[in-house]
Amino acid sequence: MPRHVVFVGNGVAAVTAARTLRRLDADCALTLVSPESPYFFSRTALMYALMGQLERRDMEPYPRDSWAKLGISRRLATVTGVDPARRTVTLDGQEPLAYDTLVIASGSRPRALALDGQSAVSRGVVNFVSMADLTACEALVPSTREAAVVGGGLIGVELVESLLHHGVRVTWLLKDPWFFPAALGREEGERVTAMLRGHGVTLVTDDTAASLEADAAGRVSALITRAGRRVACQMVGVCVGVEPAVGWLRDTPCGGILGRGVRVDATLKTALDDVWAVGDCAELTHAEGLKVEPNWYTARAQGEHLAHNLAGRPTPWEPGVYYNAAKFFETEFTTVGSLPRGAETVLRMHPRKVLSQRIAAVDGRVVGFNLLGSRWQHSTLIGWINTRRPLDWVLAHLAEAQFDGDLAREDLASLVETRPTMEPLG
Amino acid sequence: MTLLRALKHDLTHRGPSAWALSVLLLGFYFGLYLPSETRALGLRVGALSRVSGRDLSGESVFALHLPGLSWWAVALTVGLAGAALHAAFERTDEARPFGEGLAHRLRSTGLPMALLTLLTLPAGLVAARWLDPPTRGTRHLLPTATEHAPWVVVALSVVVTAALTLDGLRRAWRQRAPGPLWTSTASLGALGLFAVYGTHVFDPAAPRPPGERSLAHLGQLFYFALDSRWGLYGALYTLAVLSGGVFMLGRYRASRYQVIRTLAVMVVQCSFGFAIPIVLKLFAWPEFYFSYFWPLKLDALMPETLLREPLVLGLWSVLGALVLVPLAGVFFGKRWYCAWVCGCGGLANTAGEPFRHLTSKSERAWRFERATIYTVLIVAVLVTAAVLAASLIGPGTRPTAVYYGGDGAPGRYLFDPIRSDALVGFAAKARYYYGIVVASVLSGAIGVGLYPLGGTRQWCRNFCPMAAMLGLAQRLGRFRIEVKEGMCISCGMCSTHCEMGIDVRSYAQEGQSFTRAACVGCGMCATVCPRGVLAVTAAPPTQLVQIRRRRP
């Protein structure tokens, strides 16, 4: 009998692992278990669905008949626990499911915000990371004139853009002096913050939510900030980051493998036999830098690695040079490598537009890029970091890494070059 | 505001108003391209309902005979056609078995369309009757007693469809999804009637009772420029491209490629597609469109066209079709024509923009496309070859035959080994049917009429022989959609926005640069990509450091 590989989760890590494993091993039985959606969908597409640009079907990256063709079965169910001794996972309201190999890929869940008056609010407070969140937002938007969004990360800006698209007046609370200080330096951060204000959002910096008020029906009616500002709103978006969704494992016999997430070694294997973990919920015990990396690209790459490991081709996960990309309204953002606080940087900035490149170097060698407003070939930049190119060489060859299409190529000569250090926060 | 939003969603998501708009456009195009055929069809439908042998040309044709068997047959046919259309445009779903799908399509689309046809056939009858020139002059101002029935039904159908449409809109807003087609099929008759009537109003050549004027008679200059239905149609077309273009410029102002491309499309339509032919006419030259080439315009290479035209225009037609178009296709890809110059693409990329996401991305649609588009190309080549051959060896020009005649009397062939009269007859017939099926129905009626249901570029994707030829040229060149490896987030914006039905995401998420014959290079996939993964380009490939570090 072929071995049965059960994946807890139906996100990009689990699905990439399952599809890659099928390519490497034609015989094993594959089952994805998740309560969220019967078909894998792209979580990154949530904002476009909320904006009405995508329908639900458009969010599915693979044709529906491909699952049957590949022999990957999917089970719509909530996993409540794991019994490693009997090799079963227990399901909510369904018979337990037996496994030979278990892959935990339960992803992230939104971090909660403890606010006064929250218990009186039964409707109107949303997160924006799941299919259920999307449906909730869609139901709320038509009756929302004003909304407040808490948190200045990538999910926050997506929710803000979607709400503005529907004509909602948005007040956006950032706890920092400028948008996205986790990645952006002060100079670009302030430029982006001004751009965001230009899109009509009321942007409040250095402040965060303190309490909520509800109307008679239990719908949120106002948000009070730490500084005492009262924001009338019918919807509150909480986007203050995510954490590994592993609470369901806490009180099971598997509790021992938990740290912040599911603790795994370099091969993505846990301390238990035949139990592995991948994606946002995995905590990499061997990593020097980020141990939990909630990122689409990481999850997908880890999924590929895991499949090789499961197929008996040991492929340790090495985090490698970090890269990520995002979009703030019309402005595209690419970051590659690291930009340590206090590092020497070159900042090339357009006099007016949100168009800049910040290049960080340590000991004269390039270690990171923050690129705003145009498109870049990240693999070229990764290559430069890996081969420890000198800063001057990179500045001279920067145009080679541009990825703008025809007629859209930005003229790098129009930028003004300065050499600020990467300012530490606070 | 709420109602407007609901209407927009409904219109762009195959809701009731989309079906109604499609019917309106189809009616308009059939009336425009094939006025006499449409009229004849209307009368034929009238004839089907005839009982007791009453004559079609008499007043009594307006009497309503609902229980007539053929009446039901027409309704049933329309219903089945609706269900088939539904099947053609829906997304395949493994969860629904075929039989169940059939029942669902029949119930949700077939039944309402059949019922509505029963209600609105009288409207078609009235329209056909009203347009029929021989009887128009004697028509009473007010319907006589026997004519009351159809008017009552028309009024009733308008009220019913209006109510259903409003209900559909209400549902569309509440559920954020198009209302069931049940509540839809709005105004099939009322809008169809309007469409047919509209073509009549705009047609200066249509016979009219004394005192009635067509809109085209307003002003002498106007009259000169728009002296035919085609002149007025050209003006409406240009207006649609311009207003849609303004919408595009606003929506994609952040993308330099889209701004420049849209401006190009607008300028080309105003000049080559509209003003220049009129100016040429002012100087007594032929009404010549520099932006249309063989095989899109089959006539361009027809011998009698070339002989009639000034030499320079003929040269442009020949060199354009045989040298410029394919060569530019190899060097720049299909886009230089399909997305920058062509009027069909111009309308799709401006006024048709709100419907671009509707194009089917399924395997099935792709198979259909490959089968049909190359068939049309082959047929176009064969028809052209037949006409050329016929004119080369046709009567009077045959070197192989001995012609006997004299004194101006019709002669006859004494010796005719290749039976060229048969060839001449075949060429004429082939050209006529190509004109009706491809040039009128597929490019006009289907091409634009199905925007709201099947997405823009139905014609470009499935039927256009020019697109087929350019697609082949494109595959020879280095035009491609370049994909940045490892950066795709599979969001689906690119595939959804592809008007040619290419599942761009399936390439992007595999990190695979690609060239597809269908791609018209509109660049929208690259524009909407939120992670800058795609670049539409024909530039030489750069020497990139290909890092596959994160992939085992």
PDB file of C-alpha atoms in Angstrom, chain A residues 39 42 44-45 48 50 52-55 57-62 64-65 68 74 138 142 158 165-167 293 296-298 300-301 304-305 308 315 317-327 330 332 334 353 375-380 382-383 386 400 403-410, chain B residues 5 8-9 12-13 91-95 173 176 251 253-254 256-257 260-261 335 340 357-358 363 482-493 496-497 503 505-506 508-510 525-539 542-547 549-552:
ATOM      1  CA  TYR A  39      -9.738  24.792  -3.751  1.00  0.00           C
ATOM      2  CA  SER A  42      -3.911  32.768  -3.726  1.00  0.00           C
ATOM      3  CA  THR A  44      -2.140  37.483  -1.967  1.00  0.00           C
ATOM      4  CA  ALA A  45      -5.151  38.080  -4.225  1.00  0.00           C
ATOM      5  CA  TYR A  48      -8.073  42.401  -5.625  1.00  0.00           C
ATOM      6  CA  LEU A  50     -12.280  42.862  -2.314  1.00  0.00           C
ATOM      7  CA  GLY A  52     -14.025  43.557  -7.287  1.00  0.00           C
ATOM      8  CA  GLN A  53     -11.257  43.001  -9.829  1.00  0.00           C
ATOM      9  CA  LEU A  54     -11.147  39.254  -9.266  1.00  0.00           C
ATOM     10  CA  GLU A  55     -13.881  36.729  -8.715  1.00  0.00           C
ATOM     11  CA  ARG A  57     -12.522  31.487  -9.346  1.00  0.00           C
ATOM     12  CA  ASP A  58      -9.885  33.916 -10.597  1.00  0.00           C
ATOM     13  CA  MET A  59      -7.993  33.502  -7.324  1.00  0.00           C
ATOM     14  CA  GLU A  60      -7.365  29.806  -7.950  1.00  0.00           C
ATOM     15  CA  PRO A  61      -3.889  29.376  -9.433  1.00  0.00           C
ATOM     16  CA  TYR A  62      -4.444  25.888 -10.802  1.00  0.00           C
ATOM     17  CA  ARG A  64      -9.881  22.730 -10.899  1.00  0.00           C
ATOM     18  CA  ASP A  65      -9.501  19.483 -12.783  1.00  0.00           C
ATOM     19  CA  ALA A  68      -8.038  14.956  -9.788  1.00  0.00           C
ATOM     20  CA  ARG A  74      -8.708  17.632  -0.530  1.00  0.00           C
ATOM     21  CA  GLU A 138     -17.432  42.321   1.458  1.00  0.00           C
ATOM     22  CA  PRO A 142     -21.667  48.526   1.512  1.00  0.00           C
ATOM     23  CA  GLU A 158      -3.823  46.476   1.022  1.00  0.00           C
ATOM     24  CA  HIS A 165     -11.558  51.935  -3.832  1.00  0.00           C
ATOM     25  CA  HIS A 166     -15.082  51.518  -2.497  1.00  0.00           C
ATOM     26  CA  GLY A 167     -15.335  55.178  -1.546  1.00  0.00           C
ATOM     27  CA  GLU A 293       9.362  33.944   8.085  1.00  0.00           C
ATOM     28  CA  TRP A 296       4.695  33.807   0.263  1.00  0.00           C
ATOM     29  CA  TYR A 297       8.044  33.268  -1.469  1.00  0.00           C
ATOM     30  CA  THR A 298       9.572  31.544   1.523  1.00  0.00           C
ATOM     31  CA  ARG A 300       6.636  28.240  -1.655  1.00  0.00           C
ATOM     32  CA  ALA A 301      10.375  27.623  -1.710  1.00  0.00           C
ATOM     33  CA  GLU A 304       9.633  22.600  -2.827  1.00  0.00           C
ATOM     34  CA  HIS A 305      12.450  21.728  -0.435  1.00  0.00           C
ATOM     35  CA  HIS A 308      12.443  16.703  -2.025  1.00  0.00           C
ATOM     36  CA  THR A 315      17.645  19.048   0.515  1.00  0.00           C
ATOM     37  CA  TRP A 317      16.577  24.551   3.703  1.00  0.00           C
ATOM     38  CA  GLU A 318      19.040  27.419   3.620  1.00  0.00           C
ATOM     39  CA  PRO A 319      17.295  30.755   3.949  1.00  0.00           C
ATOM     40  CA  GLY A 320      19.657  32.420   1.432  1.00  0.00           C
ATOM     41  CA  VAL A 321      19.435  36.067   0.465  1.00  0.00           C
ATOM     42  CA  TYR A 322      16.094  37.500   1.558  1.00  0.00           C
ATOM     43  CA  TYR A 323      13.863  39.117  -1.015  1.00  0.00           C
ATOM     44  CA  ASN A 324      10.332  40.411  -1.048  1.00  0.00           C
ATOM     45  CA  ALA A 325       8.133  42.639  -3.129  1.00  0.00           C
ATOM     46  CA  ALA A 326       4.997  44.676  -2.494  1.00  0.00           C
ATOM     47  CA  LYS A 327       2.887  47.375  -4.006  1.00  0.00           C
ATOM     48  CA  GLU A 330       0.677  52.466  -7.786  1.00  0.00           C
ATOM     49  CA  GLU A 332       6.051  48.986  -6.595  1.00  0.00           C
ATOM     50  CA  THR A 334      11.318  45.441  -4.122  1.00  0.00           C
ATOM     51  CA  LYS A 353       8.164  61.168  -7.713  1.00  0.00           C
ATOM     52  CA  ARG A 375      10.828  47.193 -11.560  1.00  0.00           C
ATOM     53  CA  TRP A 376      13.973  45.214 -10.886  1.00  0.00           C
ATOM     54  CA  GLN A 377      15.311  41.776 -11.680  1.00  0.00           C
ATOM     55  CA  HIS A 378      15.803  40.507  -8.140  1.00  0.00           C
ATOM     56  CA  SER A 379      17.857  37.479  -9.231  1.00  0.00           C
ATOM     57  CA  THR A 380      20.511  39.805 -10.659  1.00  0.00           C
ATOM     58  CA  ILE A 382      20.862  38.494  -5.388  1.00  0.00           C
ATOM     59  CA  GLY A 383      23.766  37.476  -7.597  1.00  0.00           C
ATOM     60  CA  ASN A 386      26.284  36.628  -3.270  1.00  0.00           C
ATOM     61  CA  GLU A 400      21.556  46.080 -15.894  1.00  0.00           C
ATOM     62  CA  PHE A 403      13.188  45.017 -15.355  1.00  0.00           C
ATOM     63  CA  ASP A 404      10.849  47.710 -16.673  1.00  0.00           C
ATOM     64  CA  GLY A 405       9.120  46.656 -19.869  1.00  0.00           C
ATOM     65  CA  ASP A 406       9.180  48.494 -23.193  1.00  0.00           C
ATOM     66  CA  LEU A 407       8.482  52.253 -22.967  1.00  0.00           C
ATOM     67  CA  ALA A 408       8.313  52.016 -19.182  1.00  0.00           C
ATOM     68  CA  ARG A 409      12.037  52.052 -18.463  1.00  0.00           C
ATOM     69  CA  GLU A 410      12.835  54.638 -15.833  1.00  0.00           C
TER      70      GLU A 410
ATOM     71  CA  ARG B   5     -22.364  50.365  -8.773  1.00  0.00           C
ATOM     72  CA  LYS B   8     -21.690  48.340 -13.352  1.00  0.00           C
ATOM     73  CA  HIS B   9     -21.152  45.028 -11.611  1.00  0.00           C
ATOM     74  CA  THR B  12     -19.423  43.533 -16.413  1.00  0.00           C
ATOM     75  CA  HIS B  13     -20.263  40.164 -14.855  1.00  0.00           C
ATOM     76  CA  ARG B  91     -16.315  27.937 -16.585  1.00  0.00           C
ATOM     77  CA  THR B  92     -15.883  24.212 -16.440  1.00  0.00           C
ATOM     78  CA  ASP B  93     -16.209  22.760 -13.018  1.00  0.00           C
ATOM     79  CA  GLU B  94     -15.240  19.243 -12.084  1.00  0.00           C
ATOM     80  CA  ALA B  95     -17.834  19.320  -9.319  1.00  0.00           C
ATOM     81  CA  TRP B 173     -26.330  44.449  -5.177  1.00  0.00           C
ATOM     82  CA  ARG B 176     -22.623  41.052  -4.819  1.00  0.00           C
ATOM     83  CA  ARG B 251      -7.583  54.374 -15.289  1.00  0.00           C
ATOM     84  CA  ARG B 253      -2.408  56.885 -15.994  1.00  0.00           C
ATOM     85  CA  ALA B 254       0.351  55.328 -13.872  1.00  0.00           C
ATOM     86  CA  ARG B 256       3.515  54.855 -19.406  1.00  0.00           C
ATOM     87  CA  TYR B 257       3.114  51.942 -21.829  1.00  0.00           C
ATOM     88  CA  ILE B 260       1.257  55.911 -25.028  1.00  0.00           C
ATOM     89  CA  ARG B 261      -0.470  52.906 -26.539  1.00  0.00           C
ATOM     90  CA  ARG B 335       1.269  44.121 -31.103  1.00  0.00           C
ATOM     91  CA  TRP B 340      -1.549  49.951 -31.680  1.00  0.00           C
ATOM     92  CA  HIS B 357     -11.753  39.981 -18.014  1.00  0.00           C
ATOM     93  CA  LEU B 358     -14.607  37.887 -19.441  1.00  0.00           C
ATOM     94  CA  GLU B 363      -8.165  24.708 -22.417  1.00  0.00           C
ATOM     95  CA  GLU B 482       9.448  37.782 -20.020  1.00  0.00           C
ATOM     96  CA  VAL B 483       8.878  36.323 -16.580  1.00  0.00           C
ATOM     97  CA  LYS B 484      10.962  37.112 -13.533  1.00  0.00           C
ATOM     98  CA  GLU B 485      11.584  33.809 -11.873  1.00  0.00           C
ATOM     99  CA  GLY B 486      10.465  33.178  -8.318  1.00  0.00           C
ATOM    100  CA  MET B 487       8.598  36.456  -7.868  1.00  0.00           C
ATOM    101  CA  CYS B 488       5.044  35.470  -8.892  1.00  0.00           C
ATOM    102  CA  ILE B 489       2.426  35.434  -6.153  1.00  0.00           C
ATOM    103  CA  SER B 490      -0.158  33.594  -8.282  1.00  0.00           C
ATOM    104  CA  CYS B 491      -2.742  36.311  -7.620  1.00  0.00           C
ATOM    105  CA  GLY B 492      -4.286  35.872 -11.055  1.00  0.00           C
ATOM    106  CA  MET B 493      -4.509  39.522 -12.083  1.00  0.00           C
ATOM    107  CA  THR B 496      -7.961  37.660 -15.459  1.00  0.00           C
ATOM    108  CA  HIS B 497      -7.005  40.745 -17.446  1.00  0.00           C
ATOM    109  CA  ASP B 503      -3.526  31.856 -18.762  1.00  0.00           C
ATOM    110  CA  ARG B 505      -0.340  32.988 -14.483  1.00  0.00           C
ATOM    111  CA  SER B 506       0.326  29.371 -15.434  1.00  0.00           C
ATOM    112  CA  ALA B 508       4.417  33.216 -14.494  1.00  0.00           C
ATOM    113  CA  GLN B 509       4.190  30.971 -11.466  1.00  0.00           C
ATOM    114  CA  GLU B 510       6.548  28.504 -13.147  1.00  0.00           C
ATOM    115  CA  CYS B 525      -0.745  41.561 -17.774  1.00  0.00           C
ATOM    116  CA  ALA B 526       2.493  43.404 -17.086  1.00  0.00           C
ATOM    117  CA  THR B 527       0.642  46.587 -16.127  1.00  0.00           C
ATOM    118  CA  VAL B 528      -1.630  45.001 -13.541  1.00  0.00           C
ATOM    119  CA  CYS B 529       0.986  42.611 -12.116  1.00  0.00           C
ATOM    120  CA  PRO B 530       1.397  43.748  -8.511  1.00  0.00           C
ATOM    121  CA  ARG B 531       4.925  42.347  -8.204  1.00  0.00           C
ATOM    122  CA  GLY B 532       6.366  43.463 -11.518  1.00  0.00           C
ATOM    123  CA  VAL B 533       6.941  39.886 -12.616  1.00  0.00           C
ATOM    124  CA  LEU B 534       6.103  40.366 -16.279  1.00  0.00           C
ATOM    125  CA  ALA B 535       7.657  42.418 -19.038  1.00  0.00           C
ATOM    126  CA  VAL B 536       6.235  42.535 -22.567  1.00  0.00           C
ATOM    127  CA  THR B 537       9.183  43.055 -24.855  1.00  0.00           C
ATOM    128  CA  ALA B 538      10.834  42.370 -28.184  1.00  0.00           C
ATOM    129  CA  ALA B 539      14.222  43.667 -27.070  1.00  0.00           C
ATOM    130  CA  THR B 542      19.768  40.690 -21.578  1.00  0.00           C
ATOM    131  CA  GLN B 543      22.603  38.718 -20.072  1.00  0.00           C
ATOM    132  CA  LEU B 544      20.962  38.091 -16.741  1.00  0.00           C
ATOM    133  CA  VAL B 545      22.548  36.253 -13.906  1.00  0.00           C
ATOM    134  CA  GLN B 546      20.060  33.433 -13.554  1.00  0.00           C
ATOM    135  CA  ILE B 547      19.977  32.551  -9.902  1.00  0.00           C
ATOM    136  CA  ARG B 549      19.265  29.451  -5.519  1.00  0.00           C
ATOM    137  CA  ARG B 550      15.943  29.056  -3.817  1.00  0.00           C
ATOM    138  CA  ARG B 551      14.799  26.170  -5.960  1.00  0.00           C
ATOM    139  CA  PRO B 552      16.180  22.715  -5.244  1.00  0.00           C
TER     140      PRO B 552
END
